[in-house]
Each structure stands twice: as C-alpha cells, then as structure tokens.
Coordinates of C-alpha atoms and ligand atoms in Angstrom, one line a residue:
X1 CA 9.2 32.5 19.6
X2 CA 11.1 29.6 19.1
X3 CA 10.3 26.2 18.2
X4 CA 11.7 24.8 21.6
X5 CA 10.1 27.2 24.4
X6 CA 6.5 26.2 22.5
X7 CA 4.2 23.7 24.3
X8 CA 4.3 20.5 23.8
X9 CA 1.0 20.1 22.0
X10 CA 2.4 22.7 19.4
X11 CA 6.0 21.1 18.7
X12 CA 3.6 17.4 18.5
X13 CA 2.1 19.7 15.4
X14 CA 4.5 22.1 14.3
X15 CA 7.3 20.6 14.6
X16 CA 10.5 19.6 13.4
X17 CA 9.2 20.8 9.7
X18 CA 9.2 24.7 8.4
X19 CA 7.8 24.6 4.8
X20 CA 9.1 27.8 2.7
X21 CA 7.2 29.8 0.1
X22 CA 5.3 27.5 -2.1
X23 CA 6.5 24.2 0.0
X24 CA 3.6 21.3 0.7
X25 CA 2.4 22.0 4.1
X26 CA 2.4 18.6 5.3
X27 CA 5.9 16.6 5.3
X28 CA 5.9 14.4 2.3
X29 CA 6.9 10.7 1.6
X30 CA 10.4 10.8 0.0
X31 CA 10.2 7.4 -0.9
X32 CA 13.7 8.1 -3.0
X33 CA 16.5 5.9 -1.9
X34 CA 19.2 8.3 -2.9
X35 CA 20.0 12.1 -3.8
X36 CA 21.3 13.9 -6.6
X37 CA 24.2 16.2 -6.7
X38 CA 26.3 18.3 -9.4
X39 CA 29.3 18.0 -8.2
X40 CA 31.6 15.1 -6.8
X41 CA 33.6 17.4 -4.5
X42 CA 30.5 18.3 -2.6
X43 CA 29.2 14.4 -2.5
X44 CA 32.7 13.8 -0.9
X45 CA 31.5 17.2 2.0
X46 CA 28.4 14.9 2.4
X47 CA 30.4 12.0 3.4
X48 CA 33.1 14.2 5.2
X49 CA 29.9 15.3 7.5
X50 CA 31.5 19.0 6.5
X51 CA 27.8 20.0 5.0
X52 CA 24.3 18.8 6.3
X53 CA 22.4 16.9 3.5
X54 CA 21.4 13.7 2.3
X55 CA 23.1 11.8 0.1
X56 CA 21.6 7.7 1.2
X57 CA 18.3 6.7 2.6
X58 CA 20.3 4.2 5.0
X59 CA 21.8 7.2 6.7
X60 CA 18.9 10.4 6.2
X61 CA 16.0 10.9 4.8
X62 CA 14.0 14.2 4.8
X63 CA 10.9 12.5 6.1
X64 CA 12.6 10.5 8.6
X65 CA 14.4 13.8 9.3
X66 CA 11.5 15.9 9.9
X67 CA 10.5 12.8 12.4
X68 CA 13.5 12.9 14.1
X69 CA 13.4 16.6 14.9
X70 CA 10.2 16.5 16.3
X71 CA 10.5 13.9 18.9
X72 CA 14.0 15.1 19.5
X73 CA 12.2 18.7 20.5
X74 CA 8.8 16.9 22.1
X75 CA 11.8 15.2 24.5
X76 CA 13.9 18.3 24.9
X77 CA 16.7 16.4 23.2
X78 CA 19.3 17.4 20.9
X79 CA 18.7 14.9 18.1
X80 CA 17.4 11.8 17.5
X81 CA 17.9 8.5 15.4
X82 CA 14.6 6.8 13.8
X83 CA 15.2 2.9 13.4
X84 CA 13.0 0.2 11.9
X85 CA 11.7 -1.1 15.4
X86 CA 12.0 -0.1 18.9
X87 CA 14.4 -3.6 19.1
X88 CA 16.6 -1.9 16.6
X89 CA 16.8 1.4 18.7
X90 CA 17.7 -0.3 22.0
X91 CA 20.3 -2.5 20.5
X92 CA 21.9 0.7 19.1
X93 CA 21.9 2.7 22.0
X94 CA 23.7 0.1 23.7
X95 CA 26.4 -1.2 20.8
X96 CA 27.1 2.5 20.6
X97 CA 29.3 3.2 23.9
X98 CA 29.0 -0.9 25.2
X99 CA 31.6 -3.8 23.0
X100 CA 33.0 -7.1 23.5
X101 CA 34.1 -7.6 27.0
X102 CA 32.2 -4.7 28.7
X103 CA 28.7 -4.7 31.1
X104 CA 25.6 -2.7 31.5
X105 CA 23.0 -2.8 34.8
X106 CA 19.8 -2.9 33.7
X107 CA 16.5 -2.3 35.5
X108 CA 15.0 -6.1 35.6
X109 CA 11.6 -5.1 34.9
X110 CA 11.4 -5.0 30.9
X111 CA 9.9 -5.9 27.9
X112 CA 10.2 -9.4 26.7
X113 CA 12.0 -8.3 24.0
X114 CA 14.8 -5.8 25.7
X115 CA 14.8 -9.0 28.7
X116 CA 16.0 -11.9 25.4
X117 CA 18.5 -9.0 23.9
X118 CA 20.1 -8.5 27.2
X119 CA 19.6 -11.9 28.9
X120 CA 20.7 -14.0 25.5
X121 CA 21.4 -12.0 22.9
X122 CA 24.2 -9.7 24.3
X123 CA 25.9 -11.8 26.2
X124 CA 26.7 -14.6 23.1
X125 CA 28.1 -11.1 22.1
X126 CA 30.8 -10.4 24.8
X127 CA 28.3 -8.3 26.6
X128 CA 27.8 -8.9 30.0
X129 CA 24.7 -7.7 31.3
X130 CA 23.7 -7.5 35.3
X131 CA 20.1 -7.0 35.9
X132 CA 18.9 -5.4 39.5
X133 CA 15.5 -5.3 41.0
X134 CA 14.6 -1.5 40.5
X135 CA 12.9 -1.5 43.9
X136 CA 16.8 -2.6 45.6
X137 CA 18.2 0.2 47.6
X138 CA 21.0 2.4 46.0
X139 CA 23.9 0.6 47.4
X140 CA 22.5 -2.9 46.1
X141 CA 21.9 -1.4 42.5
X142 CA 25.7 0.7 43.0
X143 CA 27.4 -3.0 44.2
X144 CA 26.3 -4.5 40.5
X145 CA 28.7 -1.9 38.8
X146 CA 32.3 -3.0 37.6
X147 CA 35.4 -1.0 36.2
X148 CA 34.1 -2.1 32.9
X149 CA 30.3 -1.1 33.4
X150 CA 28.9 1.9 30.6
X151 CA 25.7 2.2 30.9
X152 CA 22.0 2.3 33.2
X153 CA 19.0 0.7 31.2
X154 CA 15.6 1.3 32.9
X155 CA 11.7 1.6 31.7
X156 CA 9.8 4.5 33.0
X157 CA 6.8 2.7 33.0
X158 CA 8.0 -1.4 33.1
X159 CA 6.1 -3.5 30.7
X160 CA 4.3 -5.1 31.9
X161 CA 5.1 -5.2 35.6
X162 CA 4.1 -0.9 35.3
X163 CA 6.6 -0.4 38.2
X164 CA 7.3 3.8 37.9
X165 CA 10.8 4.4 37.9
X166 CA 12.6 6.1 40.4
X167 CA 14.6 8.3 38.7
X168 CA 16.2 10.5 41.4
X169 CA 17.5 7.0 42.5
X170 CA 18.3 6.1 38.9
X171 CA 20.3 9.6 37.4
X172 CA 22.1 9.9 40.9
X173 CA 23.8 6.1 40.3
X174 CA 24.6 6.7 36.9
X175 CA 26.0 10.1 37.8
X176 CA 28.1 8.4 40.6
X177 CA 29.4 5.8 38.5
X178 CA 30.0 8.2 35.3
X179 CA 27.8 6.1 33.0
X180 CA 24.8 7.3 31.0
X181 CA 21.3 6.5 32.0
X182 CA 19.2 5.0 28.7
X183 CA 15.5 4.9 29.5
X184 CA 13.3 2.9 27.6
X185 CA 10.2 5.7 27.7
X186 CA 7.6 3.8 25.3
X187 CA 4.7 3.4 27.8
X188 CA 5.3 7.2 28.4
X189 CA 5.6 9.1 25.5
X190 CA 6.9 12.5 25.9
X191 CA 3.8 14.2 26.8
X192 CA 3.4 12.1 29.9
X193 CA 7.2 12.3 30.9
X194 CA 10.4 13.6 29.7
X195 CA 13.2 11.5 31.0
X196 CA 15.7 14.3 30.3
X197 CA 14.5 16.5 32.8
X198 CA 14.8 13.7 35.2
X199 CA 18.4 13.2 34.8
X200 CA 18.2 10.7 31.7
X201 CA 21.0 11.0 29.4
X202 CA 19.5 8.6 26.4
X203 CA 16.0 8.1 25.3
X204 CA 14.6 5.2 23.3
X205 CA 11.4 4.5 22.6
X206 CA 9.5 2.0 20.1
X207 CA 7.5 3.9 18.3
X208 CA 5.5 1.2 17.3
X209 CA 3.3 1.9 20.1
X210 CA 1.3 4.8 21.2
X211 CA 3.5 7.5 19.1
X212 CA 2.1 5.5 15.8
X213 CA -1.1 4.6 17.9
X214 CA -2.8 3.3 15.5
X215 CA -1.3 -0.3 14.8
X216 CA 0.1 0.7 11.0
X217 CA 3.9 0.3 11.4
X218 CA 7.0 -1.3 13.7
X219 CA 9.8 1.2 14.3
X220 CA 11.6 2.8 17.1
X221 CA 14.0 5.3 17.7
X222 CA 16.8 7.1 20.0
X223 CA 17.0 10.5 21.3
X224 CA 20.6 12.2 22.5
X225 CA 19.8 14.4 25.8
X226 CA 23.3 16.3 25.0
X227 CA 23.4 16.1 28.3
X228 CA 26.6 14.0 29.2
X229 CA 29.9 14.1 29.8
X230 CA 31.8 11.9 27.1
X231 CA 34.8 13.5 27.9
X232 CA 35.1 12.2 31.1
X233 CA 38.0 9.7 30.0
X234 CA 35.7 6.7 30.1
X235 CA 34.5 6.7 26.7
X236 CA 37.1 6.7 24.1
X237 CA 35.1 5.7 20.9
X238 CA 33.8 9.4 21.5
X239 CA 36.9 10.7 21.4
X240 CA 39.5 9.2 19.7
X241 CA 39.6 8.8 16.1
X242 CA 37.1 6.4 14.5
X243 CA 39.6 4.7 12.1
X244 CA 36.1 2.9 10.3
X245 CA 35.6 7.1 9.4
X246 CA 38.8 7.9 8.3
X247 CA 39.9 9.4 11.8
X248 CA 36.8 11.3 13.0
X249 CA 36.6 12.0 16.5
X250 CA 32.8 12.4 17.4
X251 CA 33.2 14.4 20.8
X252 CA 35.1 17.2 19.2
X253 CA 33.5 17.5 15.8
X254 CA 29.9 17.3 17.4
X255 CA 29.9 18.5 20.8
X256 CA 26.8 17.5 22.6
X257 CA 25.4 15.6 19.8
X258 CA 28.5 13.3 19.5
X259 CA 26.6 9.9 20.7
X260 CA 23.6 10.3 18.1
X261 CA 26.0 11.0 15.5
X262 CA 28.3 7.9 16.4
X263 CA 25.0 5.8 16.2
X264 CA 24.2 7.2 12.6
X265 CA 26.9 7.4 11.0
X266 CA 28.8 4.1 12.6
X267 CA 26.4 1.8 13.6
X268 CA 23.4 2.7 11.0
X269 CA 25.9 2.7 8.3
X270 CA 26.9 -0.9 9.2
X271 CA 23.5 -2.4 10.7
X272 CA 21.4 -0.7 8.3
X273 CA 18.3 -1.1 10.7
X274 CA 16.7 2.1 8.5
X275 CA 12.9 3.0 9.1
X276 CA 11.5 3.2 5.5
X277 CA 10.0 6.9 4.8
X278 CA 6.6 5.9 4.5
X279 CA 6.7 4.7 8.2
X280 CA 8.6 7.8 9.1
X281 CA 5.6 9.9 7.9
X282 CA 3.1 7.6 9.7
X283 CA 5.2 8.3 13.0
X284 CA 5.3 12.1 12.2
X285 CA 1.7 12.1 11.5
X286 CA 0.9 10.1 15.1
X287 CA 3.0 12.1 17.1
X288 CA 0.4 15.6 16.1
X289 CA -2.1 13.6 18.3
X290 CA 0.0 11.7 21.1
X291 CA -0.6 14.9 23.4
X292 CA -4.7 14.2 23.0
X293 CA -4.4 11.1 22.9
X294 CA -2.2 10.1 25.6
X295 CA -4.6 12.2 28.2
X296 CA -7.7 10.3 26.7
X297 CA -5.4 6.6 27.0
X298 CA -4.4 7.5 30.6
X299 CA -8.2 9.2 31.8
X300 CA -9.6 6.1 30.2
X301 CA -7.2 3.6 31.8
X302 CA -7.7 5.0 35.1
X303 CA -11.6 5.2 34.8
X304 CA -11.1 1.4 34.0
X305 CA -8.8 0.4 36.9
X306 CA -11.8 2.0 39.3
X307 CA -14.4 0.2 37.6
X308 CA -12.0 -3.1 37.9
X309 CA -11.1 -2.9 41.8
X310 CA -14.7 -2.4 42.3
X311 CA -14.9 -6.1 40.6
X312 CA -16.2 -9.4 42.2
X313 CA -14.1 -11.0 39.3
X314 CA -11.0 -9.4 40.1
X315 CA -8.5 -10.3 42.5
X316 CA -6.2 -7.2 42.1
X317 CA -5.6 -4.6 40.1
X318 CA -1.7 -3.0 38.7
X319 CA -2.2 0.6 37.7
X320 CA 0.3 3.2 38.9
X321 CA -2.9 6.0 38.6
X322 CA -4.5 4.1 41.5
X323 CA -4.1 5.7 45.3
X324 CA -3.5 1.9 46.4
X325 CA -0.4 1.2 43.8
X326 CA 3.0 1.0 45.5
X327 CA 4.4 3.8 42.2
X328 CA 1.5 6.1 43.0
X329 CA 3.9 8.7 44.6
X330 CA 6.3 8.2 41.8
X331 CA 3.5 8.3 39.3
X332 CA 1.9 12.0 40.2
X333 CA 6.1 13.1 40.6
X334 CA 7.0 12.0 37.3
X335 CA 3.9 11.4 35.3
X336 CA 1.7 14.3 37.0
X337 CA -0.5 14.4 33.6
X338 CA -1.5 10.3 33.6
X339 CA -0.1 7.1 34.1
X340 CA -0.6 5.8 29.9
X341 CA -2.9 3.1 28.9
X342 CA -2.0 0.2 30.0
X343 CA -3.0 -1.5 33.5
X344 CA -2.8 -5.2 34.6
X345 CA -5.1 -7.4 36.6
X346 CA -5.6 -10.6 38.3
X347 CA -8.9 -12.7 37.1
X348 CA -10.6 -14.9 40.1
X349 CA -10.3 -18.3 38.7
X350 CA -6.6 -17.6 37.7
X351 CA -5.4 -18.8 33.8
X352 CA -8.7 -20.6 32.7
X353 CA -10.5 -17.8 33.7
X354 CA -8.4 -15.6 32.2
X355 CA -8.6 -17.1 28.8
X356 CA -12.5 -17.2 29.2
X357 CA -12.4 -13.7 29.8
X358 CA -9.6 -13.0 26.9
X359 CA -12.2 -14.8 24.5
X360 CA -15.5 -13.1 25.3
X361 CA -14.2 -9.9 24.7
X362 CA -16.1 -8.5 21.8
X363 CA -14.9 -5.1 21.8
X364 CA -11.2 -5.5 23.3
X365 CA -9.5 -7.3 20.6
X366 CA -7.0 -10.3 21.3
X367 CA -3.8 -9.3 20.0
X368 CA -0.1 -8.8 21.2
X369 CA 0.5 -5.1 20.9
X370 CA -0.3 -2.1 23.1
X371 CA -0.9 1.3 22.7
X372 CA -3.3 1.4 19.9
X373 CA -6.2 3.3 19.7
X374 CA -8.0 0.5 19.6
X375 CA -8.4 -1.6 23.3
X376 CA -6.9 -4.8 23.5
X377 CA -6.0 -7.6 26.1
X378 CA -3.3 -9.8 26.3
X379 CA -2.1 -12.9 28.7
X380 CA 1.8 -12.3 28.7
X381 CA 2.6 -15.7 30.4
X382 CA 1.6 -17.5 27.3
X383 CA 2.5 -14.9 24.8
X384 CA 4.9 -11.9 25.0
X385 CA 6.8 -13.5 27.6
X386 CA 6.4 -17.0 27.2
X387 CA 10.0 -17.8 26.2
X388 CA 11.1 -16.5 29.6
X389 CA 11.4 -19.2 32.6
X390 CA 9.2 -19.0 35.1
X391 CA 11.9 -17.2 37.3
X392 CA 12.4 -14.8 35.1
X393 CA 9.0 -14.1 34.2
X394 CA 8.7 -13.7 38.1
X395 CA 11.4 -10.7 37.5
X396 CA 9.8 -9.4 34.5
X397 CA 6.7 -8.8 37.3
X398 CA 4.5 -11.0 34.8
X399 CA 2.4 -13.9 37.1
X400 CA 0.5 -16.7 35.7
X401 CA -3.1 -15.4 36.4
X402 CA -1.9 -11.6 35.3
X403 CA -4.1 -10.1 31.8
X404 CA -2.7 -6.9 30.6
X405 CA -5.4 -4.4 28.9
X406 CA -4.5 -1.8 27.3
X407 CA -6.9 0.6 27.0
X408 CA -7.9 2.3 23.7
X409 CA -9.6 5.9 23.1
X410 CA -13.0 4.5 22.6
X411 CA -15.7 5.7 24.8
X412 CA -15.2 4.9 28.2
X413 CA -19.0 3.6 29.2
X414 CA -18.1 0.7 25.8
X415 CA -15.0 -0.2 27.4
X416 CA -16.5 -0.8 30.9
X417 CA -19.8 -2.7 29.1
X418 CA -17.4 -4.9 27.2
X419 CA -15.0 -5.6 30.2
X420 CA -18.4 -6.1 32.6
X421 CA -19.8 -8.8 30.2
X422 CA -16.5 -11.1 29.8
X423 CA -15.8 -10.8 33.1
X424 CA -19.6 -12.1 33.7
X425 CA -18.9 -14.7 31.6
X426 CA -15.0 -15.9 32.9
X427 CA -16.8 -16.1 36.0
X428 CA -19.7 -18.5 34.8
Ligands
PLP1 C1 7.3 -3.1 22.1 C2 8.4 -2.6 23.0 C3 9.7 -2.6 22.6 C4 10.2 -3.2 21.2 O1 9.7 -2.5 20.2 P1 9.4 -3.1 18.7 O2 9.0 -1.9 18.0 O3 8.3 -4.1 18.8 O4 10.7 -3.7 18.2 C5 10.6 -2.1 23.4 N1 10.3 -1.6 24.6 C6 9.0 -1.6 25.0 C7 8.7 -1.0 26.4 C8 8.0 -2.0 24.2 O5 6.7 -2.0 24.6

C-alpha cells in the first residue's frame, strides 16, 4: 500500500520518511549547512537540478525534506516548500507568479499579518492588491479582476473574523478567470480540511501554529496542488526560460511541480527565508499528533462556545461549530471533522470588561499566539491588529469588545472553571 492511499493519521506518523536497514527510526537534526561530494561534475548535476540531492541548507535539507514530504502527502499535494515563518510562505507564494505592475484579489478577512503585506507592503512593491468581502456575490468578487490579475488569496477559516470559506464560490472564480486559488489553511490544518480537494491550487500555512502546537518555533510553508494549468499562456515565468537559471523553463522540466520548484530554487535562493533544521524536526515531530490533536482543539472549542452562549457575561459568541453561526453549513461541508480551536466572543461591559476578564485568567495565558496546546486569550483590537484603522479592522471582522480564545487540549471541565471565574470577575 502506498504511502498516499494511507489515512491521514498514518501519513501524520509515517510519513514522508522511510529509514533503510540500520537507519535511525526517527528523522534526525541535520544541523549541517552544506554537503559533501567526490566529484565536481556531479556538484555541477546538483545545481543543473539533473539529480535529486542536497548540496546547501538555503535550498534542502534532509530534515526539512522529510517535513516537506509529509505535509505535502497530509494535503494531497505534490510538494511543498518549508520557510522560516508562515509571513515568509505567503510572501513567496505570491512573488512567485505575481511582479511589479501586476494584482491579486484577496479575501478581506485575514490575519493581521497577510492584511500589512498586502495592504502596505506589496503595493510599495508594484503590487497591486484588491481585497473583496468573501461574503459578496460572485459577480462582485469576478468585477475586482483585471487583465493583469494572477492570483485568489483566501483563509479557510479567517483569523480572527472565523468566516468559513466558500470554496465552491472561491475555485469556480479562479477557474473562470484562469488564476490560481492560494489558501491560507493555518486555522485548519490538513486533518480538518484539505483545500485541494476543494478546488485550491496553492496551500500555505504557518506552521507556527497548531502543526508545531506547542509554542517552540515560527515557520511556515507552501504546498503545490499540481493541480493547475501554467500553460495556459498566462504565466510565462513558468514557461519561458529563467535567464537567473541559465535558461530553465520550470513547466517543462517539472511538470506539475513547476510552481514549487520556481519558489525553491528562484525565490529561496534569493530571499533565503530558510527554516533552520532543528525547527523542521519540531514541525515533523508536531505534525504525528495534529490528527489527535486537532479533534481534541475542535471538541474542546465547541464544548466551550456552548458553555459561553449559555453566559450572562456574554453578548455573543463567533464559532463556525455553533448551529447559530452564519458558516455553520459551510463548516460541516468543508470541515465535517471540527471547526479548530479558536472561537471569538463579545464580553458585556465591552473593552474594560474585556481586559478584566483577559487579566483574571489564571489558567488561559495572555499571549499573542494561537493554536498551542496550551489555552490562551487575546484582545486583537489592541494587539494583533492594532496597527490596522478602525475601518479596516471593521474588514478584518475584529470589533472593539471582540476576545479571541483559543482553546488548548487541557481538560475541558479546567477550561470552563477558569473561563466561569474571570468572567465572574469582568462582570464584578
Ligand atoms: C500566524 C499566522 C500567519 C503568519 O505566520 P507567522 O508564522 O507568524 O509568520 C499567517 N496566517 C495565519 C492565518 C496566521 O494565523
């Protein structure tokens, strides 16, 4: 049986790794920066990309390797690209098909880090970015494409508005307008969703979050669906020669992995945004337990969100698992196994009560992150997205009386005890 019809709790721990006779059995650190060879013609085959092998840490590493295949199987990908942080990923996925003088559409609903990159960063680039309200009909979202347009950008999950995505919606407009669709998938991981089968052409993720899942180490990466057209006569840095590579023409040397291999051996090369090995191993070691412990995050979060609604304290409560959410529909299509750890909620008694409630957690720990195994609570409007106007925190779905919990793997009665007390307390 092969590696890629197996379940997705055995690729999580078998994986992307196939020790030989007398090999270690777990995937070591190669904390080496560099490889030794006998002979300069085949150093000059490494470079040529004629054989498979490593020859600089900036470009492979067997422990990033071994990482890479695994998520690239968990997604049902062809390949994948690990980068120091989940910024680094996204800002390669899009410099890889999007220049100077060229546009994406993007989903509105992001991360306060992907919303800076494409509302400021990009753009003192040459990029111009349109963002669209994921909720807008299809003919709204289609009207904010141009001639020059190359790519979709959406969350499955939006962070921290948690706004499902419509994919059908989604993978029809990019497939109209001949653009890939990148999906952000890091609330998700890919035992709650794979994007891919969904119609997503690019996944990034930072796998910072719940793949490490246990707060040890920033990084990200990008996985290639193989699953579009580059040929279509839109995307010529795919197929014509690459004169910074001596004339390589990605599309024909690498078929449906031509993207991923652009974005190593082009764009890591010159960005050098390289996960170091020893984080590569912590990533390959999470991802053995995202399957358990994505089901206990989700269970958890969902037990939580009752409790919440059930609350005196609380005005409303933002989790797609919950009958009354506007994604719920979306949520049991397209993440039938849970909904992920983290929910949002209003606090009676709006921002003051809110950073009562922040401070008399005792369990829940105060710190910007999510997806740990460890429960924490966060006020975005003064943190995460505080460098955002208040407009476009309105986009981002982020209001001023709005906590985001994410919920950890610890029992669920401790959770609800701790929650139950501050919120006595935010109240008093
Ligand atoms: C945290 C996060 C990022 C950025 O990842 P880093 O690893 O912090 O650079 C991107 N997208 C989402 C959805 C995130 O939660």
């Amino acid at each position: 049986m092969s590696s890629s019809s197996w379940k997705i709790e055995t690729q999580a721990i078998q994986g992307g790794y196939s020790p030989k006779a007398g090999d270690p059995r777990v995937v070591t650190i190669c904390q080496s920066t560099t490889f030794k060879y006998d002979s300069a013609d085949y150093v000059a085959k490494l470079f040529d990309l004629e054989v498979a092998g490593h020859f600089y840490t900036r470009l492979g590493n067997p422990t990033t390797d071994a990482f890479e295949q695994k998520i690239a199987q968990m997604e049902g990908g062809v390949a994948a690209l690990a980068t120091s942080s989940g910024q680094a990923a996204t800002t390669l996925a899009i410099f890889n098909i999007c220049q100077a003088g060229q546009h994406f559409v993007t989903a509105g609903t992001l991360y306060g880090g992907t919303y800076n990159l494409f509302a400021s960063t990009l753009p003192k680039m040459g990029i111009q970015v349109t963002f669209v309200d994921p909720e807008a009909s299809a003919e709204e979202i289609l009207a904010a494409f141009r001639p020059n347009t190359r790519a979709l950008f959406a969350e499955t999950i939006g962070n921290p508005g948690l706004n499902v995505l419509d994919f059908a919606k989604f993978s029809a407009i990019a497939r109209e307008k001949q653009v890939p669709l990148i999906i952000d998938s890091t609330f998700a991981t890919p035992y709650l969703c794979r994007p891919f089968e969904h119609g997503a052409n690019i996944i990034v993720h930072s796998t910072t979050k719940y793949i490490d899942g246990h707060g040890t180490s920033v990084g990200g990466v990008i996985v290639d669906g193989g699953n579009f057209d580059w040929d279509n006569g839109r995307y010529p840095e795919l197929t014509e020669p690459d004169s910074s590579y001596h004339g390589l023409q990605y599309v024909k040397s690498f078929g449906p992995a031509a993207y991923i291999v652009k974005a190593r051996v082009q764009l890591m090369r010159d960005l050098g945004v390289t996960p170091a090995p020893m984080n590569s191993f912590l990533f390959n070691q999470g991802l053995q337990t995202v399957p358990l412990r994505m089901q206990r995050h989700s269970d958890n979060a969902l037990a939580l969100a009752r409790f919440l609604e059930g609350s005196p304290a609380v005005t409303w409560v933002n989790y797609p698992g919950l009958t009354t959410h506007p994604s719920y529909d979306r949520a049991r299509k397209y993440l039938p196994k849970g909904s992920s750890g983290v929910l949002t909620f209003g606090i009676k008694g709006g921002a003051e009560a809110g950073k009562k409630f922040m401070e008399s957690c005792r369990l829940v720990a105060l710190v910007v992150h999510v997806g740990d195994a460890r429960s924490c609570v966060l006020h975005p409007a003064s943190t995460t997205h505080r460098q955002l106007t208040p407009e476009q925190q309105t986009a981002s779905g982020v209001t001023a009386d709005l906590i985001r919990l994410s919920v950890g793997i610890e029992h669920i009665d401790d959770i609800v005890a701790d929650v139950e007390q501050a919120l006595a307390v935010s109240q008093g």
